[in-house]
Amino acid sequence: MKTFLIRSVFGIFFGAFLSVLMTNTVVLSGQESLDGALFLRNSIGSMLCGWFFSVSTLYFENHQWSLAKQTTAHFITVIVLYFVLAIGIGWFPFTVPSMLLTIAVFVLFYIVIWFAFYFYFKKQARKMNDELNG
């Protein structure tokens, strides 16, 4: 439970940071005023994304599951939550072409990030094993 709460806080803060960063980018690009309701909706959406992306990594700490099962559960969780949130907020239109494009981009980013973490942790495990055998 402690890990869940810590990851929740970090995820929400990271989402809030991204929201502020995106808002500053819009303002610095010449936008003179912001729609308050739109800002609030997008900020809450970013914080919720940060929350569920950070908390859903707890699947990978269930050592009774295989890596394939952990990855499948994580992928299904984040893609469903992201699409419900993104469609509800209006981050992309609810049309077939936009859904297919968004799914393709989501899957591509998921694969790249998954492999990056996989190889990082594999390297860390090899390094620790070398130190133990050293």
PDB file of C-alpha atoms in Angstrom:
ATOM      1  CA  MET A   1       0.000   0.000   0.000  1.00  0.00           C
ATOM      2  CA  LYS A   2       2.885   2.346   0.781  1.00  0.00           C
ATOM      3  CA  THR A   3       4.375   1.756  -2.685  1.00  0.00           C
ATOM      4  CA  PHE A   4       0.983   2.430  -4.273  1.00  0.00           C
ATOM      5  CA  LEU A   5       0.653   5.740  -2.434  1.00  0.00           C
ATOM      6  CA  ILE A   6       4.206   6.857  -3.213  1.00  0.00           C
ATOM      7  CA  ARG A   7       3.793   6.025  -6.902  1.00  0.00           C
ATOM      8  CA  SER A   8       0.410   7.749  -6.922  1.00  0.00           C
ATOM      9  CA  VAL A   9       1.916  10.968  -5.593  1.00  0.00           C
ATOM     10  CA  PHE A  10       4.852  10.871  -8.005  1.00  0.00           C
ATOM     11  CA  GLY A  11       2.572  10.066 -10.948  1.00  0.00           C
ATOM     12  CA  ILE A  12       0.165  12.886 -10.155  1.00  0.00           C
ATOM     13  CA  PHE A  13       3.045  15.338  -9.687  1.00  0.00           C
ATOM     14  CA  PHE A  14       4.655  14.224 -12.954  1.00  0.00           C
ATOM     15  CA  GLY A  15       1.338  14.657 -14.788  1.00  0.00           C
ATOM     16  CA  ALA A  16       0.929  18.105 -13.242  1.00  0.00           C
ATOM     17  CA  PHE A  17       4.483  19.005 -14.268  1.00  0.00           C
ATOM     18  CA  LEU A  18       3.768  17.961 -17.862  1.00  0.00           C
ATOM     19  CA  SER A  19       0.572  19.981 -17.818  1.00  0.00           C
ATOM     20  CA  VAL A  20       2.411  23.096 -16.666  1.00  0.00           C
ATOM     21  CA  LEU A  21       5.146  22.482 -19.225  1.00  0.00           C
ATOM     22  CA  MET A  22       2.610  22.157 -22.064  1.00  0.00           C
ATOM     23  CA  THR A  23       0.730  25.246 -20.876  1.00  0.00           C
ATOM     24  CA  ASN A  24       3.931  27.282 -20.758  1.00  0.00           C
ATOM     25  CA  THR A  25       4.776  26.105 -24.271  1.00  0.00           C
ATOM     26  CA  VAL A  26       1.391  27.314 -25.517  1.00  0.00           C
ATOM     27  CA  VAL A  27       1.756  30.669 -23.752  1.00  0.00           C
ATOM     28  CA  LEU A  28       5.322  31.180 -24.972  1.00  0.00           C
ATOM     29  CA  SER A  29       4.279  30.398 -28.546  1.00  0.00           C
ATOM     30  CA  GLY A  30       2.102  33.510 -28.614  1.00  0.00           C
ATOM     31  CA  GLN A  31      -1.224  32.476 -27.096  1.00  0.00           C
ATOM     32  CA  GLU A  32      -2.340  35.518 -25.098  1.00  0.00           C
ATOM     33  CA  SER A  33      -5.155  33.936 -23.133  1.00  0.00           C
ATOM     34  CA  LEU A  34      -6.201  30.488 -22.008  1.00  0.00           C
ATOM     35  CA  ASP A  35      -9.620  28.946 -21.619  1.00  0.00           C
ATOM     36  CA  GLY A  36      -9.855  28.158 -17.898  1.00  0.00           C
ATOM     37  CA  ALA A  37     -12.206  25.185 -18.271  1.00  0.00           C
ATOM     38  CA  LEU A  38     -10.047  23.678 -21.026  1.00  0.00           C
ATOM     39  CA  PHE A  39      -6.900  24.208 -18.965  1.00  0.00           C
ATOM     40  CA  LEU A  40      -8.485  22.545 -15.934  1.00  0.00           C
ATOM     41  CA  ARG A  41      -9.787  19.592 -17.975  1.00  0.00           C
ATOM     42  CA  ASN A  42      -6.406  19.009 -19.629  1.00  0.00           C
ATOM     43  CA  SER A  43      -4.513  19.418 -16.351  1.00  0.00           C
ATOM     44  CA  ILE A  44      -6.698  16.893 -14.558  1.00  0.00           C
ATOM     45  CA  GLY A  45      -6.327  14.543 -17.544  1.00  0.00           C
ATOM     46  CA  SER A  46      -2.533  14.843 -17.423  1.00  0.00           C
ATOM     47  CA  MET A  47      -2.490  14.174 -13.690  1.00  0.00           C
ATOM     48  CA  LEU A  48      -4.743  11.126 -14.088  1.00  0.00           C
ATOM     49  CA  CYS A  49      -2.514   9.811 -16.894  1.00  0.00           C
ATOM     50  CA  GLY A  50       0.552  10.296 -14.709  1.00  0.00           C
ATOM     51  CA  TRP A  51      -1.232   8.487 -11.892  1.00  0.00           C
ATOM     52  CA  PHE A  52      -2.370   5.400 -13.781  1.00  0.00           C
ATOM     53  CA  PHE A  53       0.831   5.054 -15.793  1.00  0.00           C
ATOM     54  CA  SER A  54       2.921   5.137 -12.604  1.00  0.00           C
ATOM     55  CA  VAL A  55       0.665   2.908 -10.495  1.00  0.00           C
ATOM     56  CA  SER A  56       0.098   0.324 -13.231  1.00  0.00           C
ATOM     57  CA  THR A  57       3.798  -0.563 -13.154  1.00  0.00           C
ATOM     58  CA  LEU A  58       3.022  -2.485  -9.970  1.00  0.00           C
ATOM     59  CA  TYR A  59       2.056  -5.367 -12.265  1.00  0.00           C
ATOM     60  CA  PHE A  60       5.760  -5.843 -12.919  1.00  0.00           C
ATOM     61  CA  GLU A  61       6.388  -6.430  -9.222  1.00  0.00           C
ATOM     62  CA  ASN A  62       4.137  -9.492  -9.130  1.00  0.00           C
ATOM     63  CA  HIS A  63       6.879 -12.113  -9.403  1.00  0.00           C
ATOM     64  CA  GLN A  64       4.368 -14.966  -9.519  1.00  0.00           C
ATOM     65  CA  TRP A  65       3.353 -13.842 -13.020  1.00  0.00           C
ATOM     66  CA  SER A  66       5.422 -14.334 -16.147  1.00  0.00           C
ATOM     67  CA  LEU A  67       6.780 -11.281 -17.939  1.00  0.00           C
ATOM     68  CA  ALA A  68       4.277 -11.882 -20.743  1.00  0.00           C
ATOM     69  CA  LYS A  69       1.346 -11.875 -18.308  1.00  0.00           C
ATOM     70  CA  GLN A  70       2.660  -8.766 -16.529  1.00  0.00           C
ATOM     71  CA  THR A  71       3.115  -6.941 -19.824  1.00  0.00           C
ATOM     72  CA  THR A  72      -0.303  -7.979 -21.129  1.00  0.00           C
ATOM     73  CA  ALA A  73      -2.064  -6.855 -17.949  1.00  0.00           C
ATOM     74  CA  HIS A  74      -0.153  -3.567 -17.927  1.00  0.00           C
ATOM     75  CA  PHE A  75      -0.784  -2.904 -21.618  1.00  0.00           C
ATOM     76  CA  ILE A  76      -4.526  -3.614 -21.397  1.00  0.00           C
ATOM     77  CA  THR A  77      -4.859  -1.473 -18.266  1.00  0.00           C
ATOM     78  CA  VAL A  78      -3.062   1.570 -19.653  1.00  0.00           C
ATOM     79  CA  ILE A  79      -4.546   1.459 -23.141  1.00  0.00           C
ATOM     80  CA  VAL A  80      -8.113   1.153 -21.846  1.00  0.00           C
ATOM     81  CA  LEU A  81      -7.679   3.862 -19.209  1.00  0.00           C
ATOM     82  CA  TYR A  82      -5.857   6.163 -21.625  1.00  0.00           C
ATOM     83  CA  PHE A  83      -8.492   5.837 -24.351  1.00  0.00           C
ATOM     84  CA  VAL A  84     -11.411   6.323 -21.965  1.00  0.00           C
ATOM     85  CA  LEU A  85      -9.722   9.423 -20.550  1.00  0.00           C
ATOM     86  CA  ALA A  86      -8.508  10.807 -23.893  1.00  0.00           C
ATOM     87  CA  ILE A  87     -11.861  10.381 -25.619  1.00  0.00           C
ATOM     88  CA  GLY A  88     -13.710  11.785 -22.598  1.00  0.00           C
ATOM     89  CA  ILE A  89     -11.487  14.857 -22.433  1.00  0.00           C
ATOM     90  CA  GLY A  90     -11.409  15.313 -26.199  1.00  0.00           C
ATOM     91  CA  TRP A  91      -7.699  14.829 -26.822  1.00  0.00           C
ATOM     92  CA  PHE A  92      -8.588  13.250 -30.151  1.00  0.00           C
ATOM     93  CA  PRO A  93     -11.855  12.892 -32.056  1.00  0.00           C
ATOM     94  CA  PHE A  94     -13.895   9.726 -31.764  1.00  0.00           C
ATOM     95  CA  THR A  95     -13.566   8.664 -35.400  1.00  0.00           C
ATOM     96  CA  VAL A  96     -12.209   5.463 -36.915  1.00  0.00           C
ATOM     97  CA  PRO A  97      -9.147   7.065 -38.589  1.00  0.00           C
ATOM     98  CA  SER A  98      -8.163   8.994 -35.467  1.00  0.00           C
ATOM     99  CA  MET A  99      -8.685   5.932 -33.268  1.00  0.00           C
ATOM    100  CA  LEU A 100      -6.523   3.769 -35.545  1.00  0.00           C
ATOM    101  CA  LEU A 101      -3.793   6.406 -35.722  1.00  0.00           C
ATOM    102  CA  THR A 102      -3.816   6.929 -31.976  1.00  0.00           C
ATOM    103  CA  ILE A 103      -3.719   3.184 -31.303  1.00  0.00           C
ATOM    104  CA  ALA A 104      -0.795   2.801 -33.722  1.00  0.00           C
ATOM    105  CA  VAL A 105       1.149   5.645 -32.087  1.00  0.00           C
ATOM    106  CA  PHE A 106       0.318   4.331 -28.595  1.00  0.00           C
ATOM    107  CA  VAL A 107       1.483   0.793 -29.453  1.00  0.00           C
ATOM    108  CA  LEU A 108       4.662   2.093 -31.092  1.00  0.00           C
ATOM    109  CA  PHE A 109       5.571   4.201 -28.058  1.00  0.00           C
ATOM    110  CA  TYR A 110       4.649   1.344 -25.716  1.00  0.00           C
ATOM    111  CA  ILE A 111       6.946  -1.067 -27.552  1.00  0.00           C
ATOM    112  CA  VAL A 112       9.868   1.385 -27.615  1.00  0.00           C
ATOM    113  CA  ILE A 113       9.529   2.214 -23.914  1.00  0.00           C
ATOM    114  CA  TRP A 114       9.021  -1.448 -22.973  1.00  0.00           C
ATOM    115  CA  PHE A 115      12.184  -2.540 -24.761  1.00  0.00           C
ATOM    116  CA  ALA A 116      14.154   0.360 -23.294  1.00  0.00           C
ATOM    117  CA  PHE A 117      13.179  -0.693 -19.764  1.00  0.00           C
ATOM    118  CA  TYR A 118      13.709  -4.376 -20.569  1.00  0.00           C
ATOM    119  CA  PHE A 119      17.269  -3.864 -21.762  1.00  0.00           C
ATOM    120  CA  TYR A 120      18.033  -1.441 -18.927  1.00  0.00           C
ATOM    121  CA  PHE A 121      16.944  -3.898 -16.241  1.00  0.00           C
ATOM    122  CA  LYS A 122      18.634  -6.791 -18.034  1.00  0.00           C
ATOM    123  CA  LYS A 123      21.880  -4.804 -17.989  1.00  0.00           C
ATOM    124  CA  GLN A 124      21.388  -3.981 -14.294  1.00  0.00           C
ATOM    125  CA  ALA A 125      20.812  -7.663 -13.471  1.00  0.00           C
ATOM    126  CA  ARG A 126      23.942  -8.659 -15.406  1.00  0.00           C
ATOM    127  CA  LYS A 127      25.937  -5.976 -13.586  1.00  0.00           C
ATOM    128  CA  MET A 128      24.747  -7.174 -10.153  1.00  0.00           C
ATOM    129  CA  ASN A 129      25.470 -10.803 -11.054  1.00  0.00           C
ATOM    130  CA  ASP A 130      28.976  -9.847 -12.164  1.00  0.00           C
ATOM    131  CA  GLU A 131      29.556  -8.016  -8.883  1.00  0.00           C
ATOM    132  CA  LEU A 132      28.339 -11.017  -6.885  1.00  0.00           C
ATOM    133  CA  ASN A 133      30.501 -13.430  -8.873  1.00  0.00           C
ATOM    134  CA  GLY A 134      33.300 -10.921  -9.027  1.00  0.00           C
TER     135      GLY A 134
END
